[in-house]
Amino acid sequence: MKSRTIRTQSEEETIALGESLAAELPAKVVVLLIGNLGAGKTTLAKGIVKGLEAAHPDEVSSPTFTLIHEYGPRVYHVDLYRLDRAEQVATIGLDEIFEREAVVLVEWGERFPELMPEERVEITLRAVGGDEREISISSRMHTDEHG
Ligand SMILES: Nc1ncnc2c1ncn2[C@@H]1O[C@H](COP(=O)(O)OP(=O)(O)O)[C@@H](O)[C@H]1O
Ligand SMILES: [Mg+2]
């Protein structure tokens, strides 16, 4: 997966970007979705889940209260927003999920860097006015030739 920065102009464009990114993701990968509330993390997750054909975008919502959504055995969507401490995160069994042959999308994962695998993809989203979003993809997979 190539590191790069892209701008989208609408929710639909961000979903389409997620769909195309899905095709580039390894079968086993942790993807941190980083950005403020409303930046578009869940929207991008919808596109990735759609691209992976794991669920329809309407079925994808932020797992803010449930903490983890499972879209079939190969796709997980985690939201750590409501957790304050690493000990709480430990209780939801993330380590075990990270070991699976699955795409694991994590919102607010950057709040617990010590609990995230070193090998991962980071996608940072930023509102840059109106409906425009700057989306930076940074791959930290050892299999990539270029970081
Ligand atoms: N270019 C864009 N990409 C993604 N979302 C956008 C864009 N422009 C406007 N939006 C709106 O911003 C909000 C993003 O919400 P959401 O994806 O839930 O963010 P987060 O999960 O980061 O809190 C949605 O209301 C969406 O319609
Ligand atoms: Mg969200």
mmCIF file of C-alpha atoms and ligand atoms in Angstrom, residues 36-38 40-43 61-64 77 79 107-108, ligand 2:
data_model
loop_
_atom_site.group_PDB
_atom_site.id
_atom_site.type_symbol
_atom_site.label_atom_id
_atom_site.label_comp_id
_atom_site.label_asym_id
_atom_site.label_seq_id
_atom_site.Cartn_x
_atom_site.Cartn_y
_atom_site.Cartn_z
ATOM 1 C CA ASN A 36 -11.263 14.743 15.146
ATOM 2 C CA LEU A 37 -14.962 14.075 15.585
ATOM 3 C CA GLY A 38 -16.622 14.570 12.207
ATOM 4 C CA GLY A 40 -14.773 11.266 8.375
ATOM 5 C CA LYS A 41 -13.268 8.200 10.067
ATOM 6 C CA THR A 42 -16.523 6.249 10.117
ATOM 7 C CA THR A 43 -17.354 7.407 6.575
ATOM 8 C CA SER A 61 -21.961 2.848 12.057
ATOM 9 C CA SER A 62 -19.486 3.993 14.662
ATOM 10 C CA PRO A 63 -19.095 1.284 17.314
ATOM 11 C CA THR A 64 -18.975 4.054 19.906
ATOM 12 C CA HIS A 77 -14.401 -2.038 13.255
ATOM 13 C CA ASP A 79 -13.937 2.621 18.319
ATOM 14 C CA GLU A 107 -11.013 4.711 15.380
ATOM 15 C CA TRP A 108 -9.147 6.623 18.119
HETATM 16 MG MG MG B 2 -16.634 7.724 14.028
#
